[in-house]
mmCIF file of C-alpha atoms and ligand atoms in Angstrom:
data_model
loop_
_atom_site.group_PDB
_atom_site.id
_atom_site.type_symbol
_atom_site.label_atom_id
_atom_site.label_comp_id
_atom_site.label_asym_id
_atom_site.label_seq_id
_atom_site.Cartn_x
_atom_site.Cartn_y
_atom_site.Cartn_z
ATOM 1 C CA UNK A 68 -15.057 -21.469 16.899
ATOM 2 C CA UNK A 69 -18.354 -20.339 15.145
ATOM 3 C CA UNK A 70 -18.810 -20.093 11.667
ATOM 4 C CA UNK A 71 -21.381 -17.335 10.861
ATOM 5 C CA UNK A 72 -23.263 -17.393 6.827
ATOM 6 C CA UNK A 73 -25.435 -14.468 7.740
ATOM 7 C CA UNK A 74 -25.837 -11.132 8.857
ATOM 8 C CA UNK A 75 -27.875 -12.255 11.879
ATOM 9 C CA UNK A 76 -25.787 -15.140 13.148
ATOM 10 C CA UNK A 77 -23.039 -13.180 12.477
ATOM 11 C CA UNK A 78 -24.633 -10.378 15.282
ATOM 12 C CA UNK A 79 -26.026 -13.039 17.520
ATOM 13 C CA UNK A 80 -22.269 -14.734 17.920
ATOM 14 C CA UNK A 81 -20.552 -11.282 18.284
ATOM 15 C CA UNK A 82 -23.081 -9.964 20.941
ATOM 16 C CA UNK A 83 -22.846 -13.246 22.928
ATOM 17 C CA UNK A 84 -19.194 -13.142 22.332
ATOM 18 C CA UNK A 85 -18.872 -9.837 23.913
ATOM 19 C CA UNK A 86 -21.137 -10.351 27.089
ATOM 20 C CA UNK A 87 -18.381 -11.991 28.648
ATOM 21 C CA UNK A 88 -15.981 -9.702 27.943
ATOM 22 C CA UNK A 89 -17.679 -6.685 29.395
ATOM 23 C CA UNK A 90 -16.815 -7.449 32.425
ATOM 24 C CA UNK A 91 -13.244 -7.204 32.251
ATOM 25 C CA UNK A 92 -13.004 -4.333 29.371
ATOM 26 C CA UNK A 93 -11.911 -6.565 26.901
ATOM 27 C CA UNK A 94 -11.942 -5.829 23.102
ATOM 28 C CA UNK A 95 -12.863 -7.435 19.640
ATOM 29 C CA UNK A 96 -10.061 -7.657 17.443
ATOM 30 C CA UNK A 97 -10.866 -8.378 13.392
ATOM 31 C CA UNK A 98 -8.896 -9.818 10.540
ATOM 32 C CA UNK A 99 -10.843 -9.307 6.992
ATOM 33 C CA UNK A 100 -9.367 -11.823 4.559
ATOM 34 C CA UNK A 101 -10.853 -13.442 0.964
ATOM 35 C CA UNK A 102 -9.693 -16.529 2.631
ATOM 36 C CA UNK A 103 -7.109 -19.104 0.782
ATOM 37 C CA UNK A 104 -5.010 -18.733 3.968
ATOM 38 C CA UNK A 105 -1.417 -18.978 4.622
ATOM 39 C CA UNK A 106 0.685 -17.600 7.221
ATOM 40 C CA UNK A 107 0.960 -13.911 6.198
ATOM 41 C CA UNK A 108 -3.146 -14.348 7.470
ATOM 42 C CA UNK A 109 -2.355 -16.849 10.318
ATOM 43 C CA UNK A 110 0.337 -13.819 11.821
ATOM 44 C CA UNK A 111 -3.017 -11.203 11.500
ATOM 45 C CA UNK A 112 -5.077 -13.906 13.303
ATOM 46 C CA UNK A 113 -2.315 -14.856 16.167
ATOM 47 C CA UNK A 114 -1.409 -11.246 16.855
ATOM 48 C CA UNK A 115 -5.726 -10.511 17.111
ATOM 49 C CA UNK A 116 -5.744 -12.978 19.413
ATOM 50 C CA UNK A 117 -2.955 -12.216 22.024
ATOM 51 C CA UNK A 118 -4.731 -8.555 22.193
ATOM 52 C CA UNK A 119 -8.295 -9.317 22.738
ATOM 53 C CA UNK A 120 -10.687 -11.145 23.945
ATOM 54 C CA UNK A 121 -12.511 -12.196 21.181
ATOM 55 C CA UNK A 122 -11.683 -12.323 17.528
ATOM 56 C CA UNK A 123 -13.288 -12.420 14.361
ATOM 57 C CA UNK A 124 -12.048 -13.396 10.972
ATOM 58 C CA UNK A 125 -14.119 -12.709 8.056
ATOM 59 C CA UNK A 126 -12.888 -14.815 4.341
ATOM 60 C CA UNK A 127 -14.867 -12.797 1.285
ATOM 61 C CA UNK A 128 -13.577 -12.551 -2.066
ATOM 62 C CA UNK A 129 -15.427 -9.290 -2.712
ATOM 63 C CA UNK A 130 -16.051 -8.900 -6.865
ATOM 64 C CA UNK A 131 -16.060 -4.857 -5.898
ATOM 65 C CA UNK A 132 -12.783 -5.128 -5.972
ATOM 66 C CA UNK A 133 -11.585 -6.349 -8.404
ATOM 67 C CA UNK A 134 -11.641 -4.818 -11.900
ATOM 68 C CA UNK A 135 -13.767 -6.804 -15.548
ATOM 69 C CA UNK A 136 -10.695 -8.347 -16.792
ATOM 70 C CA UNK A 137 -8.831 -9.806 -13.299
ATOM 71 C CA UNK A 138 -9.152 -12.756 -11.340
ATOM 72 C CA UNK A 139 -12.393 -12.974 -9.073
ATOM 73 C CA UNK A 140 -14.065 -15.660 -10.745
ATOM 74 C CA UNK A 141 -10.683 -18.397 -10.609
ATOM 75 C CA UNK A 142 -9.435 -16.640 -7.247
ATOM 76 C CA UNK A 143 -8.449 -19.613 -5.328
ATOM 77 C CA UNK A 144 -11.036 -21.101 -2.453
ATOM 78 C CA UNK A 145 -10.530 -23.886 0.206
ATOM 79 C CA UNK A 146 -12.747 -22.963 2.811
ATOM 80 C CA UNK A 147 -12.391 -26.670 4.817
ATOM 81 C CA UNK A 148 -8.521 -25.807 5.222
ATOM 82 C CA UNK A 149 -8.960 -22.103 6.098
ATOM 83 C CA UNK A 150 -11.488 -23.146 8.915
ATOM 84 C CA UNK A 151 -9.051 -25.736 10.065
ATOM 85 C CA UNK A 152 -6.084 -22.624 9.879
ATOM 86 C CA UNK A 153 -8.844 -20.205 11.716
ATOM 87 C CA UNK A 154 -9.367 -22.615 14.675
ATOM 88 C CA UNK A 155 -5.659 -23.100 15.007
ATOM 89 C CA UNK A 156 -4.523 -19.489 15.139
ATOM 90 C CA UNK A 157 -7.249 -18.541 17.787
ATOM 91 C CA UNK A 158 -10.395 -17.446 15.769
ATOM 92 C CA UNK A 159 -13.417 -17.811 17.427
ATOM 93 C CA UNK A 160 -16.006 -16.393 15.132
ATOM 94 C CA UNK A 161 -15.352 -17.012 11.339
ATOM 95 C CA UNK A 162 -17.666 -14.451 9.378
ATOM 96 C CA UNK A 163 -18.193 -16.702 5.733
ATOM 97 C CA UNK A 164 -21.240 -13.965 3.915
ATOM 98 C CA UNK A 165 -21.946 -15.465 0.011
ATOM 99 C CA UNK A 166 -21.857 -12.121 -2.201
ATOM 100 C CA UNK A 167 -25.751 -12.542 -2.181
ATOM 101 C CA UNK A 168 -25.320 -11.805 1.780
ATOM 102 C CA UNK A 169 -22.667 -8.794 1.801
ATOM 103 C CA UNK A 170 -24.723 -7.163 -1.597
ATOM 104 C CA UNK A 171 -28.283 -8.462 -1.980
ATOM 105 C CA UNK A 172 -29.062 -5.770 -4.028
ATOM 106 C CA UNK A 173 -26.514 -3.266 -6.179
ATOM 107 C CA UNK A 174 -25.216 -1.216 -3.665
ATOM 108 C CA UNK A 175 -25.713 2.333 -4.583
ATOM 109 C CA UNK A 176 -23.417 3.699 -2.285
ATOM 110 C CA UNK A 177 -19.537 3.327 -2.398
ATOM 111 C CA UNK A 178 -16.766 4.625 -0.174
ATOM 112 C CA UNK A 179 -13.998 5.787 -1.836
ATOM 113 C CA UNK A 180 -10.751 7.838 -0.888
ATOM 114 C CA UNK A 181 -9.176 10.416 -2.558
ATOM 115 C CA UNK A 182 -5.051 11.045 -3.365
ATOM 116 C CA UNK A 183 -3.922 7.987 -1.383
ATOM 117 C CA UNK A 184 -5.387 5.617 -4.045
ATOM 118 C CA UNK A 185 -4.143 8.175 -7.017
ATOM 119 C CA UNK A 186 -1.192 6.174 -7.515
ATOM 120 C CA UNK A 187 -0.151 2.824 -6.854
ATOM 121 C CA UNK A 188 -2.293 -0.396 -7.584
ATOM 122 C CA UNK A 189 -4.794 2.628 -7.314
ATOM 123 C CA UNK A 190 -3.372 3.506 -10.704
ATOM 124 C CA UNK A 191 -3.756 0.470 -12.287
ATOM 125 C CA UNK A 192 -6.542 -1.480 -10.825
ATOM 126 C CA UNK A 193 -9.395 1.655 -11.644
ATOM 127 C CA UNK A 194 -11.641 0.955 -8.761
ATOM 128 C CA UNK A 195 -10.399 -1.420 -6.673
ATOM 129 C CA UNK A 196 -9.905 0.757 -3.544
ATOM 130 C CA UNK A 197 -13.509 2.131 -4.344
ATOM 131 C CA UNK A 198 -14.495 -2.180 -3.561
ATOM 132 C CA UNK A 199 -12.224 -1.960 -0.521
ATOM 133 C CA UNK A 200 -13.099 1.011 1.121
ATOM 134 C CA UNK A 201 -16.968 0.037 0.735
ATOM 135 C CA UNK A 202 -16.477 -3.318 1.854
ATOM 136 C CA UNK A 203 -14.314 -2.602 5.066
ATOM 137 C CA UNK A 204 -17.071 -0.279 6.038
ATOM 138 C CA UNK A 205 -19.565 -2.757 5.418
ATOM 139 C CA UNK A 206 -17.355 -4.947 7.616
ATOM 140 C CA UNK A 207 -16.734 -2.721 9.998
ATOM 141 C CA UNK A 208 -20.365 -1.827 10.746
ATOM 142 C CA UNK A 209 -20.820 -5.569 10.942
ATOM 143 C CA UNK A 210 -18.272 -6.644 13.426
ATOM 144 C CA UNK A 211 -18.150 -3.647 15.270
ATOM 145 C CA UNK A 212 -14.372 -3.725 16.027
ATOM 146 C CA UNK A 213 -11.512 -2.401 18.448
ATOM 147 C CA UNK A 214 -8.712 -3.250 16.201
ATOM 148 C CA UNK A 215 -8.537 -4.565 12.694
ATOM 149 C CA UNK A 216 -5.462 -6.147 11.483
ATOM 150 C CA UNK A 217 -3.834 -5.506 8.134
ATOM 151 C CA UNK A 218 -1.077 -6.516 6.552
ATOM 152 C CA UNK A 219 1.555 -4.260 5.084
ATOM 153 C CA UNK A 220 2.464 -6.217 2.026
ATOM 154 C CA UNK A 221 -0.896 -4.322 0.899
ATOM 155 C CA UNK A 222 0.529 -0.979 2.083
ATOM 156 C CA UNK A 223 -1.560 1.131 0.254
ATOM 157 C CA UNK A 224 -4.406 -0.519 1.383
ATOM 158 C CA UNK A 225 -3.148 0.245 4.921
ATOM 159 C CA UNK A 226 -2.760 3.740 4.344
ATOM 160 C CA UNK A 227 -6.210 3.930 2.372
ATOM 161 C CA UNK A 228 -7.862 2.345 5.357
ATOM 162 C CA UNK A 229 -6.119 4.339 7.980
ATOM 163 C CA UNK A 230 -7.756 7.319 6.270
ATOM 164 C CA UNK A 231 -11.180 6.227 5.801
ATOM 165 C CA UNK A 232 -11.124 5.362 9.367
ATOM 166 C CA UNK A 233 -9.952 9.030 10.272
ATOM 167 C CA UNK A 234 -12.459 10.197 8.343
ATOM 168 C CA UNK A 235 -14.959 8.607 8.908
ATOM 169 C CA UNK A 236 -14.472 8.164 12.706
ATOM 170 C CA UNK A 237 -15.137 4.782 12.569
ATOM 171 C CA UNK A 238 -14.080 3.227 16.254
ATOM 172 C CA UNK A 239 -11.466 1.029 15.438
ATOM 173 C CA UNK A 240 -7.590 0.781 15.726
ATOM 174 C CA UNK A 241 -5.719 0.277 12.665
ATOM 175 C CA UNK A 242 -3.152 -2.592 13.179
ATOM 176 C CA UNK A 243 -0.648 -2.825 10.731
ATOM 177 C CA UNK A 244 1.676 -6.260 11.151
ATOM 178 C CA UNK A 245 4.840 -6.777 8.853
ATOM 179 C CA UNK A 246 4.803 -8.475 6.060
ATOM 180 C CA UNK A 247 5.644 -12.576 5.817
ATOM 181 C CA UNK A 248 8.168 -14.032 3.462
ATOM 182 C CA UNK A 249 8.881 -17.791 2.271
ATOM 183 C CA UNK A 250 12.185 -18.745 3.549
ATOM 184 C CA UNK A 251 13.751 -17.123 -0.177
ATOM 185 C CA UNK A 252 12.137 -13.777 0.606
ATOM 186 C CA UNK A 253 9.068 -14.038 -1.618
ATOM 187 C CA UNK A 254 6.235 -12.233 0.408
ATOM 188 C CA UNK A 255 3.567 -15.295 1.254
ATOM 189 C CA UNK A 256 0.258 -14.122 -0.976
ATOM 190 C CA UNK A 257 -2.612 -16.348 -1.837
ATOM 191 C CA UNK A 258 -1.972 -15.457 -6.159
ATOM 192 C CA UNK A 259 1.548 -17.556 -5.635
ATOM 193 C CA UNK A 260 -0.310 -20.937 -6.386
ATOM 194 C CA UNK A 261 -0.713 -19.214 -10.134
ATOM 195 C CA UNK A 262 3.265 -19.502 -10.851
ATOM 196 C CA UNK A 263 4.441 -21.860 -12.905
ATOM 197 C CA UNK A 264 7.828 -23.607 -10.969
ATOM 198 C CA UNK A 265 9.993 -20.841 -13.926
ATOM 199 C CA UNK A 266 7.903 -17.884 -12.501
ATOM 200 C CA UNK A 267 8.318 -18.725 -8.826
ATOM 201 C CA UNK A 268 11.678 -19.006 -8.922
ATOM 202 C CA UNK A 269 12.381 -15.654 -10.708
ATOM 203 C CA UNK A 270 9.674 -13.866 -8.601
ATOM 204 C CA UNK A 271 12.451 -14.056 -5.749
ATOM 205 C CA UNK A 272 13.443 -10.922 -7.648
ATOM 206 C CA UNK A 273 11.015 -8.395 -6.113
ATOM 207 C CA UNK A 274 12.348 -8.923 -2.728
ATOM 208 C CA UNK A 275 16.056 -8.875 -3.996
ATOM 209 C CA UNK A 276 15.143 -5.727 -5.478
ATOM 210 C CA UNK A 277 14.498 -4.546 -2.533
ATOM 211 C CA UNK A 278 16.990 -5.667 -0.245
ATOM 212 C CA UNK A 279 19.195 -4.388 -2.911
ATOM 213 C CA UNK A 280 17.432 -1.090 -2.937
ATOM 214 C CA UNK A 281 17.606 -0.920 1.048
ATOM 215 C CA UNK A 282 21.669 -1.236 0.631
ATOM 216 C CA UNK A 283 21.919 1.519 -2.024
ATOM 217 C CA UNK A 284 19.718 4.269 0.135
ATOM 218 C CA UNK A 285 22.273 3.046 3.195
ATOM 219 C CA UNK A 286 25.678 3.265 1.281
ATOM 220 C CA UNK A 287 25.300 5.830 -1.641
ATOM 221 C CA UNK A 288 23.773 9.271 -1.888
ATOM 222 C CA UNK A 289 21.444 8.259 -4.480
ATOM 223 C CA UNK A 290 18.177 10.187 -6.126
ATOM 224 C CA UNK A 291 14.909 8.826 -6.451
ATOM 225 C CA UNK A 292 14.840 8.629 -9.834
ATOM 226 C CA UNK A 293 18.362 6.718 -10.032
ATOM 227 C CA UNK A 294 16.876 4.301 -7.177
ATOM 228 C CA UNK A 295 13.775 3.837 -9.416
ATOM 229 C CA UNK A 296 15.695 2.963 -12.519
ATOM 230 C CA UNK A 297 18.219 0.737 -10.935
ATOM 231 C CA UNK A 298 15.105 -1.794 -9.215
ATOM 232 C CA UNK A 299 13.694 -1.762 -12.553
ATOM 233 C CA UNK A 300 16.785 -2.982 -14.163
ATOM 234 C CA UNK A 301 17.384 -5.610 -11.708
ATOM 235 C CA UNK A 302 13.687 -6.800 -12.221
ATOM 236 C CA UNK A 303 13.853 -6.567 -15.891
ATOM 237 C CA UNK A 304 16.917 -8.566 -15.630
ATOM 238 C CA UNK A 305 14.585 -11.543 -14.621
ATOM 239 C CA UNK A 306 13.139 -12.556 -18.406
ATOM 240 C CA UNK A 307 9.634 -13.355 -17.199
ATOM 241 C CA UNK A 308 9.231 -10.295 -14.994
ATOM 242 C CA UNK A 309 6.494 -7.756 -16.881
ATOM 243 C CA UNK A 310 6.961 -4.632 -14.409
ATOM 244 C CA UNK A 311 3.812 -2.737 -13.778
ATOM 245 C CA UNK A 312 4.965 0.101 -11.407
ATOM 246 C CA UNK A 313 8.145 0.881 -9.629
ATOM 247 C CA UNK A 314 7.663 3.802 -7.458
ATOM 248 C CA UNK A 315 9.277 5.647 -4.519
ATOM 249 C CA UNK A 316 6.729 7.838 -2.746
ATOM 250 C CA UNK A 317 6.199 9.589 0.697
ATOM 251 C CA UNK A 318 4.461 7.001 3.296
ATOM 252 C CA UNK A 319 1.350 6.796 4.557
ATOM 253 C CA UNK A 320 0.452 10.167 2.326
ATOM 254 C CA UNK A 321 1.470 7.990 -1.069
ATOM 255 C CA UNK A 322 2.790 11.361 -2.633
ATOM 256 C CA UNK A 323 5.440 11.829 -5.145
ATOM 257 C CA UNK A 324 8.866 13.567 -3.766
ATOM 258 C CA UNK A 325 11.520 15.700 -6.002
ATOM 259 C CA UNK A 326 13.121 12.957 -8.271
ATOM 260 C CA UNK A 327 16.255 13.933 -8.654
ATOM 261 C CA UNK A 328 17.427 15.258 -4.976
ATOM 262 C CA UNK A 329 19.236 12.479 -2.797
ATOM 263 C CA UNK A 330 17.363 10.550 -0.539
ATOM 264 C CA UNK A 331 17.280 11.528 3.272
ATOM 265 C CA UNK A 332 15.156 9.229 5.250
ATOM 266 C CA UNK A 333 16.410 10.677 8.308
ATOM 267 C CA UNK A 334 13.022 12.347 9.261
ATOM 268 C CA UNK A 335 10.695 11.174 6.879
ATOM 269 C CA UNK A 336 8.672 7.489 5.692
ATOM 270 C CA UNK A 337 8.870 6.519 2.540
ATOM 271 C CA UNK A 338 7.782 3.365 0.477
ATOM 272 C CA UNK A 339 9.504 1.630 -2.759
ATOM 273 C CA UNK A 340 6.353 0.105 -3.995
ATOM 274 C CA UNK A 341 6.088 -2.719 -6.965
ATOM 275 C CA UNK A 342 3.913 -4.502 -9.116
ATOM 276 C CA UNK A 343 5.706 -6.966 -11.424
ATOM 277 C CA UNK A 344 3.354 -9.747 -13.591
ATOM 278 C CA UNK A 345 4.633 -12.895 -14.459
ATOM 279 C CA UNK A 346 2.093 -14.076 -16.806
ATOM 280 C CA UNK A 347 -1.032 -13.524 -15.675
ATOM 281 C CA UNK A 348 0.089 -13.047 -12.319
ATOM 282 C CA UNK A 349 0.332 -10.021 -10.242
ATOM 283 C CA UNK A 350 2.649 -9.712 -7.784
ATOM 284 C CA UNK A 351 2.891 -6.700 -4.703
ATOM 285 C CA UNK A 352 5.828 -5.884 -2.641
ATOM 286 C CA UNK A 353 7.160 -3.197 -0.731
ATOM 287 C CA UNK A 354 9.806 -1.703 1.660
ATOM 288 C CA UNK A 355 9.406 1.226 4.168
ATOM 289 C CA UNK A 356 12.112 3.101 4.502
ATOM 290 C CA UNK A 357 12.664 5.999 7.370
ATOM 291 C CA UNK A 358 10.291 5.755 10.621
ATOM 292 C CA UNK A 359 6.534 4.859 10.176
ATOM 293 C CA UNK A 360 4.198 5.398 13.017
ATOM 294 C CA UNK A 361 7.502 5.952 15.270
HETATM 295 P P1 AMP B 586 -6.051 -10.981 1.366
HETATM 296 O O1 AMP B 586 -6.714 -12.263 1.758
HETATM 297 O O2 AMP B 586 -5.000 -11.139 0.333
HETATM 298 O O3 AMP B 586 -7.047 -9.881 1.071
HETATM 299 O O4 AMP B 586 -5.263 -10.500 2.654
HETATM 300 C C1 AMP B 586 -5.913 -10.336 3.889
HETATM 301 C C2 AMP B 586 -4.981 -9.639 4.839
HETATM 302 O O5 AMP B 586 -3.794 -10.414 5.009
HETATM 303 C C3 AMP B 586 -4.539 -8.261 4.310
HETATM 304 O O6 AMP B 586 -4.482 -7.347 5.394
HETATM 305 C C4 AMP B 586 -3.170 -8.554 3.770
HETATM 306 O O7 AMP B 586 -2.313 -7.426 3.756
HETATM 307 C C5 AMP B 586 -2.674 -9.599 4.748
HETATM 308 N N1 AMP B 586 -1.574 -10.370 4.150
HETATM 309 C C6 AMP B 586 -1.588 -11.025 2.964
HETATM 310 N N2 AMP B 586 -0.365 -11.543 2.707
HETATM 311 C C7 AMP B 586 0.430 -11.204 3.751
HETATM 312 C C8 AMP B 586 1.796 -11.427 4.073
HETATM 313 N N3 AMP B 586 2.615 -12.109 3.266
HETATM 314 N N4 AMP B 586 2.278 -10.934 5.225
HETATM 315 C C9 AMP B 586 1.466 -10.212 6.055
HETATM 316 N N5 AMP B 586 0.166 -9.956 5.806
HETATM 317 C C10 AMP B 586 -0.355 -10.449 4.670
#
């Protein structure tokens, strides 16, 4: 495995990567992390490397995405164990840029995408899609991908991405993998280490919610709006839960459907989306619902 600090080394070990490769038509897969791995990352990595030839991780916090008053600066680092987790899950070039390498000067231009990030953690994070639209370009003119691997506990980020790519035409295949749970159903996310042992064990609640929710849609004819309300009674029920958004929306489009007609995911994709806090903590988790990419 190579571990790559700059630009140039990081273009040197992907061009003598691919050589070999030509020969047989093989492809560069890419997983873009900010590192402080765990297995949600190591399934990414493992899946990139069963379906190409060579693959590339890349561990960045990047501050352009997140907003003044959030977590960038205490955002937790252990770059020894990630490299250790890299090499084990079949990385072979690990792509480690300081901020001074990805932004030596202010960049002046930002990619940003319209309606998909309207809502969302688009809603209440002002911004940080603009950070992670400019720095997935950025990345993605860097490593030059086939596929790049995402997970869908960040589903909006999936859909944002998926469109930028479209967009833009950049040459890559949008891969997204399901999300991974500790053994209670708490979606894996390098923010857990925040929670105090109180808050972990109520944050279970965001995937009971949902589990919950997935029963109701199955067994009742409910609305929207009743589906919304219910989730954020169940979460409320858990004292330390602060609940920043519940929402139900059309998936990958992100928009809002008619509130109060029953639920038919018969032909349609749709997401229940959430954001609760505990603390200082901010916690994503979703469920698709209907057929998505099918
Ligand atoms: P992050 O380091 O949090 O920016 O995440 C890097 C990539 O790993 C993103 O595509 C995330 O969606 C994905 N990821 C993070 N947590 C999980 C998880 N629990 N299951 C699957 N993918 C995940």
């Amino acid at each position: 495995m190579i571990v790559c600090r700059t630009i140039p080394e990081l273009r040197t070990a992907i061009r003598n990567g691919k050589a070999p490769l030509l020969a047989n038509e093989s492809t560069v897969g890419f997983v873009p992390t900010m590192g402080f791995l765990h297995e949600g990352h190591a399934s990414l990595m493992r899946q990139s490397a069963e379906e190409n030839g060579l693959s590339v991780l890349s561990i960045f916090v990047n501050p352009l995405q997140f907003g003044p008053n959030e977590d960038f600066e205490r955002y937790p680092r252990n770059e020894e164990r990630d490299l250790a987790i890299a090499e084990q899950n079949g990385i072979d070039i690990v792509f480690i840029p300081s901020v001074e390498v990805m932004y030596p000067t202010k960049p002046l231009t930002k990619v940003l995408v319209d309606q998909v990030t309207a809502r969302l953690c688009g809603a209440s994070r002002p911004g940080h899609f603009d950070g992670v639209g400019t720095v997935v370009s950025k990345l993605f003119h860097l490593v030059q991908p086939d596929r790049a691997y995402f997970g869908m506990k960040d589903a909006q980020q999936v859909a944002v991405i998926q469109q930028m790519t479209d967009d833009l035409n950049f040459p890559v295949s949008i891969i997204p993998c399901p999300i991974v749970r500790e053994p209670d159903g708490l979606a894996l996310s390098s923010r857990n280490v925040y929670l105090s042992a109180e808050q972990r064990s109520q944050a279970v609640v965001l995937s009971q919610s949902l589990k919950q929710a997935e029963k109701w849609v199955k067994e009742t004819d409910i609305t929207a709006a009743e589906l919304v309300a219910r989730v954020k009674a169940m979460i409320g029920e858990a004292q330390l839960a602060d609940i920043d958004y519940v929402e139900w929306l059309q998936y990958p489009s992100l928009q809002a459907t008619e509130p109060e007609a029953p639920i038919n995911t018969a032909s349609e994709c749709y997401i229940l989306a959430l954001a609760v806090k505990f603390g200082s903590t901010r916690l994503i988790d979703n469920h698709l619902f209907g057929t998505f990419g099918g």
